[in-house]
Amino acid sequence: MKIYYDQLDDGLLAPIWMLLPIHTLEWQLERFYVSFNSPYEQFTTNVFDAKPLYIIVQMEDLFRNWKERESIGISLHSIHKRFNTNNEELIISDIEYMLVRILDIEEVLQMNIQSLFSFVETNNEMACLAKW
């Protein structure tokens, strides 16, 4: 998982995007869950890599996981349905990441998760753990 940060008007870096690698995703499932306790890499948007193909997860693809407060559910069925409705072919092997807006996650969960992904300045490779 990667978290991309952007600078706000006050100069602070805030989490904007969550990128989820999909190479191990089982697309035949209807849904999957993302834990906020997973290790993640942090990047600023000025180093955003536009080369890989992304699929944008929309707010209606997200749902609350009532069994685990520290996670969000993503409906793979909803994503497939959207592509089929638009007569677009979803070629899974070409896509590397799912892109999820942090604000959409917060809206669905009705809670602030930005504090879980506070930007940590390090000299090492940027790998962090969410502060749940």
XYZ file of N, CA and C in Angstrom:
396
model
N 0.851 -1.170 0.000
C 0.000 0.000 0.000
C 0.898 1.234 0.000
N 0.471 2.236 -0.745
C 1.180 3.514 -0.782
C 0.192 4.611 -0.410
N 0.695 5.616 0.286
C -0.103 6.792 0.603
C 0.595 7.990 -0.029
N -0.165 8.747 -0.825
C 0.370 9.964 -1.437
C -0.137 11.178 -0.673
N 0.784 12.113 -0.416
C 0.510 13.314 0.367
C 0.627 14.539 -0.520
N -0.148 15.557 -0.184
C -0.055 16.837 -0.873
C 0.012 17.929 0.182
N 0.636 19.027 -0.192
C 0.803 20.142 0.742
C -0.463 20.991 0.790
N -0.934 21.238 2.004
C -2.110 22.079 2.210
C -1.701 23.542 2.278
N -2.678 24.435 2.358
C -2.403 25.871 2.424
C -1.530 26.238 3.618
N -1.658 25.495 4.718
C -0.866 25.798 5.912
C 0.541 25.203 5.855
N 0.885 24.552 4.738
C 2.217 23.998 4.565
C 2.364 22.563 5.040
N 1.373 22.039 5.734
C 1.434 20.661 6.214
C 1.108 19.685 5.089
N 1.672 18.493 5.192
C 1.379 17.449 4.215
C 0.226 16.593 4.728
N -0.776 16.403 3.884
C -1.954 15.609 4.258
C -2.094 14.433 3.293
N -2.553 13.278 3.784
C -2.765 12.133 2.891
C -3.933 12.401 1.947
N -3.721 12.155 0.658
C -4.727 12.437 -0.363
C -5.213 11.148 -1.033
N -4.278 10.289 -1.426
C -4.595 9.069 -2.167
C -4.028 7.845 -1.464
N -4.777 6.764 -1.501
C -4.290 5.455 -1.081
C -4.176 4.619 -2.357
N -2.998 4.073 -2.601
C -2.782 3.222 -3.769
C -2.628 1.785 -3.305
N -3.417 0.919 -3.887
C -3.418 -0.486 -3.502
C -2.949 -1.332 -4.674
N -1.847 -2.080 -4.509
C -1.403 -2.950 -5.598
C -2.433 -4.054 -5.818
N -2.684 -4.388 -7.063
C -3.736 -5.378 -7.323
C -3.203 -6.678 -7.912
N -1.885 -6.842 -7.964
C -1.335 -8.052 -8.583
C -1.716 -9.332 -7.841
N -2.045 -9.257 -6.554
C -2.425 -10.454 -5.801
C -3.930 -10.525 -5.538
N -4.669 -9.603 -6.085
C -6.104 -9.528 -5.836
C -6.849 -10.657 -6.544
N -7.788 -11.256 -5.850
C -8.611 -12.318 -6.429
C -9.896 -11.689 -6.962
N -9.913 -11.402 -8.259
C -11.008 -10.661 -8.876
C -12.313 -11.443 -8.937
N -12.263 -12.745 -8.738
C -13.515 -13.504 -8.749
C -14.316 -13.274 -7.467
N -13.693 -12.724 -6.433
C -14.408 -12.391 -5.203
C -15.277 -11.154 -5.437
N -16.314 -11.011 -4.659
C -17.184 -9.841 -4.799
C -16.627 -8.622 -4.098
N -15.816 -8.850 -3.060
C -15.301 -7.720 -2.273
C -13.988 -8.108 -1.602
N -13.265 -7.092 -1.152
C -12.095 -7.340 -0.316
C -11.947 -6.178 0.651
N -11.109 -6.375 1.650
C -10.952 -5.388 2.716
C -9.503 -4.929 2.796
N -9.335 -3.657 3.134
C -8.011 -3.072 3.307
C -7.887 -2.649 4.761
N -6.867 -3.163 5.429
C -6.631 -2.813 6.827
C -5.766 -1.561 6.905
N -6.141 -0.649 7.797
C -5.339 0.559 7.995
C -4.101 0.272 8.831
N -3.994 -0.934 9.379
C -2.827 -1.316 10.170
C -1.716 -1.894 9.310
N -1.927 -1.979 8.014
C -0.920 -2.523 7.104
C 0.242 -1.551 6.953
N 1.455 -2.076 6.766
C 2.578 -1.182 6.467
C 2.305 -0.448 5.154
N 2.821 0.754 5.047
C 2.616 1.520 3.822
C 3.838 2.363 3.518
N 3.995 2.689 2.248
C 5.039 3.609 1.808
C 4.398 4.970 1.664
N 5.168 6.011 1.947
C 4.614 7.355 1.795
C 5.396 8.132 0.747
N 4.647 8.874 -0.054
C 5.214 9.671 -1.133
C 4.476 10.994 -1.196
N 5.141 12.001 -1.724
C 4.458 13.264 -1.975
C 3.969 13.252 -3.424
N 2.961 14.054 -3.700
C 2.374 14.035 -5.041
C 3.331 14.546 -6.112
N 4.381 15.255 -5.717
C 5.331 15.717 -6.737
C 6.197 14.570 -7.268
N 6.119 13.394 -6.655
C 6.827 12.224 -7.180
C 5.834 11.142 -7.614
N 4.599 11.561 -7.895
C 3.559 10.621 -8.319
C 3.957 10.004 -9.649
N 3.951 8.702 -9.721
C 4.339 7.988 -10.931
C 3.109 7.780 -11.809
N 3.042 8.485 -12.912
C 1.874 8.414 -13.794
C 1.993 7.302 -14.838
N 3.102 6.553 -14.827
C 3.299 5.515 -15.840
C 2.419 4.281 -15.639
N 2.300 3.770 -14.408
C 1.436 2.583 -14.255
C -0.024 2.919 -14.530
N -0.787 1.906 -14.869
C -2.222 2.093 -15.061
C -2.926 1.938 -13.722
N -3.872 2.826 -13.470
C -4.628 2.837 -12.229
C -6.104 2.654 -12.541
N -6.805 2.078 -11.600
C -8.260 2.074 -11.659
C -8.728 2.891 -10.462
N -9.600 3.849 -10.710
C -10.058 4.718 -9.631
C -11.249 4.067 -8.942
N -11.126 3.930 -7.631
C -12.211 3.400 -6.820
C -13.101 4.575 -6.447
N -14.357 4.496 -6.812
C -15.288 5.578 -6.510
C -15.935 5.345 -5.150
N -16.529 6.406 -4.619
C -17.123 6.312 -3.290
C -18.167 5.196 -3.217
N -18.935 5.013 -4.286
C -19.966 3.968 -4.243
C -19.386 2.553 -4.270
N -18.078 2.413 -4.529
C -17.409 1.108 -4.475
C -16.969 0.759 -3.053
N -17.007 1.739 -2.167
C -16.521 1.554 -0.796
C -17.667 1.213 0.146
N -17.359 0.443 1.171
C -18.358 0.154 2.198
C -17.658 -0.111 3.526
N -18.402 0.085 4.574
C -17.895 -0.095 5.937
C -17.784 -1.588 6.253
N -16.695 -1.945 6.919
C -16.522 -3.301 7.431
C -16.955 -3.281 8.891
N -18.134 -3.786 9.183
C -18.683 -3.707 10.537
C -17.942 -4.610 11.514
N -17.187 -5.576 11.015
C -16.452 -6.486 11.906
C -15.098 -5.924 12.320
N -14.526 -5.078 11.477
C -13.213 -4.495 11.764
C -13.269 -3.002 11.528
N -13.206 -2.248 12.594
C -13.303 -0.790 12.503
C -12.135 -0.180 11.727
N -10.973 -0.806 11.806
C -9.768 -0.234 11.205
C -9.541 -0.720 9.771
N -10.632 -0.852 9.019
C -10.506 -1.264 7.620
C -11.657 -0.687 6.794
N -11.493 -0.804 5.484
C -12.533 -0.365 4.545
C -12.740 -1.494 3.535
N -13.972 -1.667 3.105
C -14.269 -2.672 2.098
C -14.357 -2.044 0.720
N -13.956 -2.802 -0.293
C -14.054 -2.360 -1.684
C -14.819 -3.428 -2.456
N -15.853 -3.000 -3.162
C -16.687 -3.918 -3.936
C -16.094 -4.121 -5.327
N -15.542 -5.300 -5.555
C -15.027 -5.626 -6.885
C -16.184 -5.798 -7.862
N -17.293 -6.287 -7.360
C -18.501 -6.444 -8.185
C -18.942 -5.088 -8.751
N -18.937 -4.067 -7.921
C -19.334 -2.719 -8.344
C -18.391 -2.173 -9.421
N -17.103 -2.419 -9.252
C -16.112 -1.942 -10.232
C -16.330 -2.644 -11.573
N -16.486 -3.974 -11.543
C -16.755 -4.726 -12.779
C -18.038 -4.245 -13.442
N -19.068 -4.043 -12.658
C -20.363 -3.609 -13.187
C -20.248 -2.248 -13.874
N -19.486 -1.327 -13.277
C -19.310 0.002 -13.866
C -18.644 -0.098 -15.235
N -17.624 -0.932 -15.354
C -16.948 -1.074 -16.642
C -17.848 -1.750 -17.666
N -18.591 -2.756 -17.242
C -19.496 -3.444 -18.173
C -20.620 -2.533 -18.634
N -21.134 -1.682 -17.754
C -22.205 -0.746 -18.098
C -21.736 0.273 -19.129
N -20.479 0.690 -19.015
C -19.923 1.683 -19.937
C -19.355 1.047 -21.204
N -19.600 -0.250 -21.388
C -19.079 -0.984 -22.543
C -17.569 -0.847 -22.682
N -16.893 -0.806 -21.564
C -15.436 -0.748 -21.551
C -14.922 -2.100 -21.092
N -13.805 -2.486 -21.638
C -13.229 -3.763 -21.244
C -12.248 -3.527 -20.105
N -12.447 -4.238 -19.029
C -11.554 -4.136 -17.884
C -10.487 -5.215 -18.025
N -9.295 -4.815 -18.416
C -8.191 -5.758 -18.598
C -7.347 -5.706 -17.328
N -7.629 -6.637 -16.447
C -7.024 -6.653 -15.120
C -5.507 -6.725 -15.189
N -4.967 -7.493 -16.120
C -3.515 -7.684 -16.178
C -2.771 -6.390 -16.503
N -3.455 -5.407 -17.080
C -2.811 -4.136 -17.422
C -2.777 -3.152 -16.255
N -3.620 -3.376 -15.264
C -3.756 -2.424 -14.158
C -2.839 -2.821 -13.013
N -2.117 -1.838 -12.460
C -1.189 -2.124 -11.371
C -1.721 -1.720 -10.002
N -2.520 -0.647 -9.948
C -2.974 -0.133 -8.655
C -4.430 0.296 -8.708
N -5.062 0.218 -7.548
C -6.345 0.882 -7.329
C -6.041 2.182 -6.612
N -6.695 3.230 -7.035
C -6.507 4.561 -6.463
C -7.763 4.921 -5.675
N -7.601 5.191 -4.373
C -8.741 5.504 -3.511
C -8.484 6.846 -2.835
N -9.448 7.755 -2.929
C -9.307 9.048 -2.251
C -9.517 8.863 -0.751
N -8.613 9.428 0.039
C -8.727 9.362 1.498
C -10.038 10.004 1.949
N -10.424 11.116 1.329
C -11.675 11.783 1.709
C -12.899 10.900 1.459
N -12.857 10.078 0.413
C -13.966 9.153 0.162
C -14.050 8.098 1.265
N -12.898 7.602 1.691
C -12.876 6.626 2.792
C -13.461 7.253 4.047
N -13.046 8.480 4.340
C -13.551 9.168 5.533
C -15.059 9.388 5.456
N -15.547 9.710 4.279
C -16.987 9.936 4.106
C -17.774 8.655 4.372
N -17.298 7.547 3.836
C -17.994 6.274 4.023
C -17.943 5.832 5.484
N -16.784 5.985 6.112
C -16.632 5.550 7.504
C -17.175 6.562 8.505
N -17.389 7.796 8.046
C -17.814 8.882 8.939
C -16.825 9.060 10.089
N -15.539 9.076 9.725
C -14.497 9.299 10.720
C -13.247 9.838 10.038
N -12.410 10.498 10.823
C -11.163 11.058 10.322
C -10.089 9.984 10.378
N -9.543 9.619 9.218
C -8.444 8.658 9.214
C -7.124 9.319 8.834
N -7.158 10.625 8.504
C -5.924 11.296 8.102
C -4.868 11.238 9.194
N -5.308 11.291 10.446
C -4.346 11.247 11.551
C -3.649 9.891 11.636
N -4.259 8.852 11.092
C -3.627 7.531 11.084
C -2.448 7.479 10.128
N -2.460 8.350 9.146
C -1.433 8.350 8.112
C -0.655 9.662 8.112
N -0.285 10.144 9.291
C 0.499 11.377 9.385
C 1.832 11.188 8.678
N 2.262 12.223 7.967
C 3.527 12.148 7.227
C 4.687 12.102 8.209
N 5.592 11.153 8.010
C 6.763 10.997 8.872
C 7.999 11.224 8.020
N 8.780 12.226 8.387
C 10.005 12.538 7.653
C 11.095 11.570 8.094
N 11.664 10.819 7.135
C 12.753 9.891 7.450
C 13.810 9.981 6.364
N 15.012 9.531 6.700
C 16.084 9.447 5.712
C 16.120 8.066 5.073
N 15.460 7.117 5.718
C 15.427 5.750 5.210
C 14.339 5.619 4.161
N 14.228 4.409 3.632
C 13.111 4.157 2.725
C 11.828 4.419 3.494
N 10.901 5.092 2.865
C 9.710 5.538 3.584
C 8.702 4.410 3.733
N 8.821 3.692 4.823
C 7.844 2.657 5.150
C 7.331 2.947 6.545
N 6.053 2.944 6.723
C 5.442 3.330 7.991
C 4.355 2.340 8.355
N 3.885 2.485 9.561
C 2.714 1.741 10.014
C 1.663 2.741 10.421
N 0.458 2.493 10.051
C -0.628 3.388 10.461
C -0.739 3.376 11.972
N -1.087 4.533 12.533
C -1.197 4.678 13.990
C -2.641 4.484 14.396
N -3.050 3.272 14.558
C -4.434 3.024 14.937
C -4.518 3.000 16.391
